[in-house]
Tab-separated table of C-alpha atoms in Angstrom:
chain	number	residue	atom	x	y	z
A	1	MET	CA	88.638	99.820	133.419
A	2	GLU	CA	87.973	103.367	132.248
A	3	LYS	CA	85.179	103.589	129.701
A	4	LYS	CA	86.138	104.782	126.232
A	5	LYS	CA	84.402	107.664	124.473
A	6	VAL	CA	81.413	106.696	122.364
A	7	ALA	CA	82.574	105.555	118.944
A	8	VAL	CA	81.203	107.363	115.905
A	9	SER	CA	80.856	104.982	112.976
A	10	LYS	CA	81.080	105.548	109.239
A	11	VAL	CA	77.845	104.270	107.709
A	12	CYS	CA	78.150	102.483	104.369
A	13	HIS	CA	74.899	102.362	102.430
A	14	GLY	CA	74.271	100.494	99.202
A	15	HIS	CA	72.783	97.124	100.046
A	16	SER	CA	68.996	96.893	99.814
A	17	ARG	CA	68.684	93.808	102.023
A	18	PRO	CA	70.473	92.378	105.108
A	19	VAL	CA	74.273	92.197	105.148
A	20	VAL	CA	75.188	88.657	106.185
A	21	ASP	CA	78.973	88.405	105.722
A	22	LEU	CA	82.036	90.675	105.772
A	23	PHE	CA	85.615	89.920	104.768
A	24	TYR	CA	88.735	92.102	104.909
A	25	SER	CA	91.664	91.470	102.593
A	26	PRO	CA	95.196	91.483	103.987
A	27	VAL	CA	97.114	94.731	103.540
A	28	THR	CA	98.232	94.964	99.896
A	29	PRO	CA	100.438	97.537	98.123
A	30	ASP	CA	97.170	99.324	97.252
A	31	GLY	CA	95.798	99.345	100.797
A	32	TYR	CA	93.228	96.896	102.154
A	33	PHE	CA	89.692	96.157	101.045
A	34	LEU	CA	86.343	95.065	102.449
A	35	ILE	CA	83.863	92.852	100.622
A	36	SER	CA	80.296	92.338	101.819
A	37	ALA	CA	77.716	89.651	101.086
A	38	SER	CA	74.023	90.458	101.185
A	39	LYS	CA	70.658	88.872	100.575
A	40	ASP	CA	70.209	91.448	97.769
A	41	SER	CA	72.438	89.154	95.612
A	42	ASN	CA	75.070	91.854	94.934
A	43	PRO	CA	78.425	91.581	96.761
A	44	MET	CA	80.110	94.977	97.150
A	45	LEU	CA	83.770	95.970	97.313
A	46	ARG	CA	84.910	98.914	99.434
A	47	ASN	CA	88.047	100.671	100.521
A	48	GLY	CA	88.681	98.959	103.858
A	49	ASP	CA	89.963	102.098	105.537
A	50	THR	CA	87.388	104.685	104.465
A	51	GLY	CA	84.434	102.455	103.598
A	52	ASP	CA	84.143	104.161	100.205
A	53	TRP	CA	82.317	102.079	97.610
A	54	ILE	CA	84.523	100.746	94.797
A	55	GLY	CA	82.198	98.458	92.897
A	56	THR	CA	79.404	95.885	92.871
A	57	PHE	CA	79.681	92.337	91.506
A	58	GLU	CA	76.532	91.700	89.474
A	59	GLY	CA	75.453	88.265	88.271
A	60	HIS	CA	73.972	86.204	91.111
A	61	LYS	CA	70.256	85.430	91.023
A	62	GLY	CA	69.786	84.672	94.710
A	63	ALA	CA	70.927	85.782	98.142
A	64	VAL	CA	74.714	85.848	98.555
A	65	TRP	CA	75.664	84.231	101.859
A	66	SER	CA	79.432	84.574	101.796
A	67	SER	CA	82.116	86.526	99.957
A	68	CYS	CA	85.879	86.785	100.199
A	69	LEU	CA	89.014	88.146	98.525
A	70	ASP	CA	92.241	86.360	97.725
A	71	THR	CA	95.486	87.265	99.484
A	72	ASN	CA	96.366	89.931	96.916
A	73	ALA	CA	92.797	91.281	96.653
A	74	LEU	CA	92.893	90.696	92.895
A	75	ARG	CA	90.047	88.170	92.800
A	76	ALA	CA	86.817	87.909	94.728
A	77	ALA	CA	84.620	84.883	95.373
A	78	SER	CA	80.982	84.631	96.426
A	79	SER	CA	78.595	81.821	97.325
A	80	SER	CA	74.884	82.050	96.785
A	81	ALA	CA	71.398	80.639	97.176
A	82	ASP	CA	71.288	80.405	93.366
A	83	PHE	CA	73.263	77.131	93.715
A	84	SER	CA	76.531	78.662	92.523
A	85	ALA	CA	79.861	80.037	93.675
A	86	LYS	CA	81.409	82.669	91.448
A	87	ILE	CA	84.925	84.023	90.916
A	88	TRP	CA	85.287	87.696	90.009
A	89	ASP	CA	88.050	89.987	88.800
A	90	ALA	CA	88.288	92.408	91.727
A	91	LEU	CA	89.748	95.152	89.515
A	92	THR	CA	87.175	95.117	86.714
A	93	GLY	CA	84.201	93.437	88.402
A	94	ASN	CA	83.944	90.899	85.586
A	95	GLU	CA	82.800	87.365	86.329
A	96	LEU	CA	85.681	84.957	85.670
A	97	HIS	CA	83.997	81.642	86.429
A	98	SER	CA	80.848	80.156	87.916
A	99	PHE	CA	80.968	76.853	89.798
A	100	GLU	CA	77.562	75.199	89.707
A	101	HIS	CA	76.313	73.255	92.749
A	102	LYS	CA	73.175	71.208	93.398
A	103	HIS	CA	71.964	73.219	96.386
A	104	ILE	CA	72.491	76.502	98.254
A	105	VAL	CA	76.174	77.410	98.752
A	106	ARG	CA	76.652	79.007	102.183
A	107	ALA	CA	80.405	79.519	102.447
A	108	CYS	CA	83.540	80.026	100.364
A	109	ALA	CA	87.217	80.721	101.080
A	110	PHE	CA	90.371	81.195	99.018
A	111	SER	CA	93.441	79.252	100.113
A	112	GLU	CA	96.314	81.345	101.424
A	113	ASP	CA	98.388	80.612	98.302
A	114	THR	CA	95.345	81.728	96.188
A	115	HIS	CA	95.433	78.535	94.071
A	116	MET	CA	92.305	76.916	95.541
A	117	LEU	CA	88.726	77.844	96.381
A	118	LEU	CA	86.820	75.974	99.094
A	119	THR	CA	83.010	75.849	99.108
A	120	GLY	CA	80.373	74.321	101.358
A	121	GLY	CA	76.632	74.468	101.818
A	122	MET	CA	73.354	72.590	101.942
A	123	GLU	CA	74.731	69.619	99.990
A	124	LYS	CA	76.870	68.707	103.042
A	125	ILE	CA	79.922	68.441	100.762
A	126	LEU	CA	83.174	70.415	100.997
A	127	ARG	CA	84.603	71.016	97.532
A	128	VAL	CA	88.067	72.283	96.596
A	129	TYR	CA	88.377	73.926	93.178
A	130	ASP	CA	91.712	74.427	91.404
A	131	MET	CA	91.934	78.087	90.368
A	132	ASN	CA	94.528	77.206	87.719
A	133	ARG	CA	92.112	74.677	86.151
A	134	PRO	CA	88.643	76.086	86.874
A	135	ASP	CA	86.942	73.779	84.360
A	136	ALA	CA	88.288	70.666	86.081
A	137	ALA	CA	86.056	68.707	88.451
A	138	PRO	CA	86.553	69.759	92.096
A	139	ARG	CA	88.021	67.556	94.758
A	140	GLU	CA	85.373	66.471	97.259
A	141	LEU	CA	86.178	65.754	100.898
A	142	ASP	CA	84.338	63.151	102.983
A	143	LYS	CA	80.697	64.091	103.469
A	144	ALA	CA	80.075	66.616	106.255
A	145	PRO	CA	77.693	65.488	109.022
A	146	ALA	CA	75.226	68.322	108.295
A	147	SER	CA	74.726	71.427	106.132
A	148	VAL	CA	77.895	73.540	106.081
A	149	ARG	CA	77.686	77.075	107.545
A	150	THR	CA	81.300	78.330	107.614
A	151	VAL	CA	84.633	77.315	106.070
A	152	ALA	CA	88.246	78.469	106.447
A	153	TRP	CA	91.825	77.379	105.721
A	154	LEU	CA	94.640	77.104	108.252
A	155	HIS	CA	98.106	75.588	108.701
A	156	SER	CA	99.343	76.972	105.361
A	157	ASP	CA	96.443	75.337	103.507
A	158	GLN	CA	97.075	71.906	105.046
A	159	THR	CA	93.912	71.973	107.170
A	160	ILE	CA	90.307	72.986	106.511
A	161	LEU	CA	87.868	74.197	109.157
A	162	SER	CA	84.100	73.913	108.859
A	163	SER	CA	80.996	74.327	110.995
A	164	CYS	CA	77.430	73.185	110.423
A	165	THR	CA	74.096	75.007	110.326
A	166	ASP	CA	72.175	72.736	112.691
A	167	MET	CA	74.871	70.897	114.632
A	168	GLY	CA	77.379	72.060	117.241
A	169	GLY	CA	81.142	71.846	116.872
A	170	VAL	CA	83.919	72.886	114.509
A	171	ARG	CA	85.411	70.144	112.358
A	172	LEU	CA	89.017	70.164	111.209
A	173	TRP	CA	89.835	68.284	108.023
A	174	ASP	CA	93.198	67.079	106.798
A	175	VAL	CA	93.429	68.315	103.212
A	176	ARG	CA	95.573	65.407	102.032
A	177	SER	CA	93.366	62.608	103.358
A	178	GLY	CA	90.082	64.519	103.059
A	179	LYS	CA	89.000	63.250	106.479
A	180	ILE	CA	87.999	64.855	109.776
A	181	VAL	CA	90.940	64.721	112.201
A	182	GLN	CA	89.580	66.801	115.098
A	183	THR	CA	86.295	68.243	116.372
A	184	LEU	CA	86.120	71.289	118.645
A	185	GLU	CA	83.001	70.664	120.719
A	186	THR	CA	80.380	73.368	121.239
A	187	LYS	CA	76.857	73.150	122.623
A	188	ALA	CA	75.207	75.218	119.898
A	189	PRO	CA	75.853	75.481	116.137
A	190	VAL	CA	78.850	77.670	115.313
A	191	THR	CA	77.662	80.691	113.324
A	192	SER	CA	81.086	82.350	113.005
A	193	ALA	CA	84.592	80.884	112.865
A	194	GLU	CA	87.683	83.014	112.281
A	195	VAL	CA	91.360	82.058	112.122
A	196	SER	CA	93.482	84.840	113.626
A	197	GLN	CA	95.869	86.765	111.408
A	198	ASP	CA	98.911	85.188	113.079
A	199	GLY	CA	97.372	81.711	112.827
A	200	ARG	CA	97.437	81.134	116.598
A	201	PHE	CA	93.732	81.236	117.470
A	202	ILE	CA	90.371	80.122	116.159
A	203	THR	CA	87.558	82.422	117.322
A	204	THR	CA	84.064	80.927	117.347
A	205	ALA	CA	80.569	82.123	118.215
A	206	ASP	CA	77.955	79.554	119.197
A	207	GLY	CA	74.672	80.528	120.823
A	208	SER	CA	75.530	83.076	123.520
A	209	SER	CA	79.132	81.877	123.865
A	210	VAL	CA	82.389	83.164	122.357
A	211	LYS	CA	85.319	80.757	122.442
A	212	PHE	CA	89.014	81.006	121.586
A	213	TRP	CA	90.859	77.833	120.612
A	214	ASP	CA	94.546	77.081	120.152
A	215	ALA	CA	94.779	76.663	116.375
A	216	ASN	CA	97.749	74.299	116.607
A	217	HIS	CA	96.907	72.056	119.578
A	218	PHE	CA	93.112	72.630	119.464
A	219	GLY	CA	92.706	73.192	123.203
A	220	LEU	CA	90.133	75.668	124.515
A	221	VAL	CA	91.981	78.842	125.592
A	222	LYS	CA	89.102	81.115	126.665
A	223	SER	CA	85.318	80.890	126.785
A	224	TYR	CA	82.992	83.756	127.627
A	225	ASP	CA	79.219	83.732	128.036
A	226	MET	CA	77.511	86.772	126.540
A	227	PRO	CA	74.260	88.422	127.684
A	228	CYS	CA	72.494	87.526	124.412
A	229	ASN	CA	72.901	85.291	121.370
A	230	VAL	CA	76.032	86.205	119.422
A	231	GLU	CA	76.116	85.620	115.683
A	232	SER	CA	79.686	86.739	115.005
A	233	ALA	CA	82.956	87.445	116.824
A	234	SER	CA	86.406	88.662	115.776
A	235	LEU	CA	89.784	88.952	117.534
A	236	GLU	CA	91.906	92.113	117.243
A	237	PRO	CA	94.747	91.087	114.876
A	238	LYS	CA	97.745	93.034	116.173
A	239	SER	CA	97.931	92.566	119.944
A	240	GLY	CA	95.076	90.076	120.378
A	241	SER	CA	94.023	91.932	123.512
A	242	LYS	CA	90.434	92.729	122.488
A	243	PHE	CA	87.586	91.065	120.667
A	244	ILE	CA	84.285	92.216	119.224
A	245	THR	CA	80.866	90.593	119.011
A	246	GLY	CA	77.614	91.241	117.178
A	247	GLY	CA	74.241	89.597	117.623
A	248	GLU	CA	70.543	89.842	118.201
A	249	ASP	CA	70.670	92.872	120.550
A	250	MET	CA	71.643	95.112	117.554
A	251	TRP	CA	74.764	96.386	119.324
A	252	VAL	CA	78.463	95.881	118.609
A	253	HIS	CA	80.401	95.071	121.788
A	254	VAL	CA	84.133	95.343	122.471
A	255	TYR	CA	85.623	93.111	125.188
A	256	ASP	CA	88.968	92.566	126.881
A	257	PHE	CA	90.351	89.229	125.651
A	258	PHE	CA	92.071	88.384	128.946
A	259	THR	CA	89.255	89.235	131.381
A	260	GLY	CA	86.077	89.208	129.286
A	261	GLU	CA	85.210	92.672	130.629
A	262	GLU	CA	83.158	94.854	128.281
A	263	ILE	CA	85.150	97.880	127.115
A	264	ALA	CA	82.625	99.518	124.786
A	265	CYS	CA	79.097	99.053	123.476
A	266	ASN	CA	78.371	100.662	120.102
A	267	LYS	CA	74.791	101.443	119.162
A	268	GLY	CA	73.596	102.463	115.726
A	269	HIS	CA	72.256	99.478	113.833
A	270	HIS	CA	68.490	99.062	113.583
A	271	GLY	CA	68.453	95.282	113.290
A	272	PRO	CA	70.411	92.245	114.499
A	273	VAL	CA	74.132	92.326	113.722
A	274	HIS	CA	74.972	89.343	111.515
A	275	CYS	CA	78.724	89.822	111.069
A	276	VAL	CA	81.672	91.654	112.629
A	277	ARG	CA	85.292	91.684	111.481
A	278	PHE	CA	88.462	93.538	112.456
A	279	ALA	CA	90.419	95.377	109.772
A	280	PRO	CA	93.869	93.826	109.184
A	281	VAL	CA	95.679	96.787	110.773
A	282	GLY	CA	93.555	96.422	113.907
A	283	GLU	CA	92.561	100.029	114.468
A	284	SER	CA	88.999	99.719	113.166
A	285	TYR	CA	86.326	97.071	112.678
A	286	ALA	CA	83.213	96.625	110.573
A	287	SER	CA	79.726	95.348	111.323
A	288	GLY	CA	76.947	94.249	108.969
A	289	SER	CA	73.306	94.142	109.939
A	290	GLU	CA	69.784	93.082	109.104
A	291	ASP	CA	69.171	96.810	108.468
A	292	GLY	CA	71.210	96.587	105.231
A	293	THR	CA	74.053	98.851	106.355
A	294	ILE	CA	77.727	98.337	107.113
A	295	ARG	CA	79.274	100.417	109.869
A	296	ILE	CA	83.005	100.960	110.328
A	297	TRP	CA	83.995	101.792	113.906
A	298	PRO	CA	87.295	103.120	115.320
A	299	LEU	CA	88.778	100.818	117.964
A	300	ASN	CA	90.062	103.728	120.048
A	301	PRO	CA	87.400	106.447	119.767
A	302	ALA	CA	89.152	108.508	122.443
A	303	ASN	CA	91.600	109.419	119.689
A	304	ALA	CA	89.084	109.487	116.856
A	305	ASP	CA	89.259	113.283	116.515
A	306	ASP	CA	93.061	113.455	116.755
A	307	SER	CA	94.211	113.268	113.147
A	308	GLU	CA	97.840	112.949	114.224
A	309	ALA	CA	97.292	109.972	116.534
A	310	PRO	CA	99.523	107.115	115.380
A	311	ASN	CA	97.953	103.956	114.031
A	312	ALA	CA	98.975	100.372	114.778
A	313	ASN	CA	101.926	100.709	112.388
A	314	GLY	CA	103.233	103.812	114.132
A	315	LYS	CA	102.287	106.190	111.303
A	316	PRO	CA	100.108	109.269	111.870
A	317	LYS	CA	96.532	108.573	110.833
A	318	ALA	CA	96.434	111.510	108.446
A	319	ALA	CA	99.541	110.209	106.703
A	320	VAL	CA	98.051	106.759	106.366
A	321	VAL	CA	94.780	108.090	104.928
A	322	ASN	CA	96.650	110.211	102.383
A	323	GLU	CA	98.946	107.330	101.511
A	324	VAL	CA	96.041	104.912	100.949
A	325	ALA	CA	94.120	107.517	98.935
A	326	ARG	CA	97.162	108.031	96.736
A	327	LYS	CA	97.722	104.294	96.240
A	328	ILE	CA	94.164	103.503	95.220
A	329	GLU	CA	93.715	106.307	92.711
A	330	GLY	CA	93.876	103.578	90.088
A	331	PHE	CA	90.554	102.304	91.444
A	332	HIS	CA	88.937	105.707	90.669
A	333	ILE	CA	88.117	106.549	94.252
A	334	SER	CA	87.860	110.253	94.952
A	335	LYS	CA	90.228	111.473	97.654
A	336	GLU	CA	87.437	113.670	98.954
A	337	GLY	CA	84.815	110.924	98.846
A	338	GLN	CA	83.886	109.912	102.364
A	339	ALA	CA	81.336	107.376	103.511
A	340	GLU	CA	78.352	108.988	105.176
A	341	ALA	CA	78.962	109.477	108.887
C-alpha cells in the first residue's frame, strides 16, 4: 500500500499533567466537541474540529481519570481520584451535581438516552445514577471481580460493558438483571474498550494486542499483535476500514482494519500515548499523552493542504470549517482562533 504523506497535527496545550482520557461527542447542531481528562484535575472542553479551547471544568481535588459528554453535548461528566464523579453544565461550566464514592472513580459514561450515568472504579462496584433524580441512591450491579478500568453502554442502554485494572477480559452486564451475561476473554487487562458508532463492533486494547469483537454475537472478528504495548485503540466510524493505536512507543499508528497493515506512523508526542479516539465524522482523530498535550491529526494528510477536498459528508472542508465556526459563535470561540500547529 502506498504510504501517505506525513500528517501534521494541531497541538492543543492547556493541561499541566498527563492526558489520560479523550471523548468525542456525537455531531450536534452546534458541531462536535472533545473533552479531555487529565491528572491535573481539570477536564477541558474543546471544539472537536479545530481543537480550540472552550472551557475548563474546575472543582475536582484529584486526578481526573475519565470524562465524557452526553449525546447532545449539553452535560459533561468526570470521574476522579478524589472519590467523586461530577456532572457539569457543558455550556456554562457550572457543577450540577457531585456523586460521592468510597474510593477512586476510574470510569464514567452517559447512557445513550442521557438519563443515566454509569460509574466504576476501585470499589469494584458499577453504579447507575438517575440523571432525573440525582439525589436518589444509585442502582448497584453485582460486584465486579476486580477494580473497574473502563465502562460503556451498548444495545440501546440494555447492556453495560466493563473491564478491570488487573484482570483480563471484558464483561458484559445485563442492565435489567444486573448480572454478567458474557465475558470476552483476553490475556492481559483491557486498558481501552470502545463501542463503534454504528454499534457493530467493540474495539479493545490489551497488552500488545488490538481486538475487534462482534457487539451483538460477541465473537472475535479480528485480532492483531502490535510491536509494543498498546494503551488505546479506536475504529474509524464511517467506513470502519482503518483503526488507530497509541501506546508506550509515543507514536500514533494508523492501520488497515482488514489486513492489519500499517498505513501511517505519526510522531510528535514526547511521552507514552494514553488515549486515542476518532472524531465522529471520521476525517480526523485525537491523541492524548503523558507529555500533557492533545494532538489532532488528519486521517488523510495527502489532502491536508487542499482546502476544497471533500470531507466524509461530501462537503468541502472549507465549507465545513466555516459552518462549524458560525454555529458555535454562541460558545464565544473566535473564528480566527486556531490551535497551535
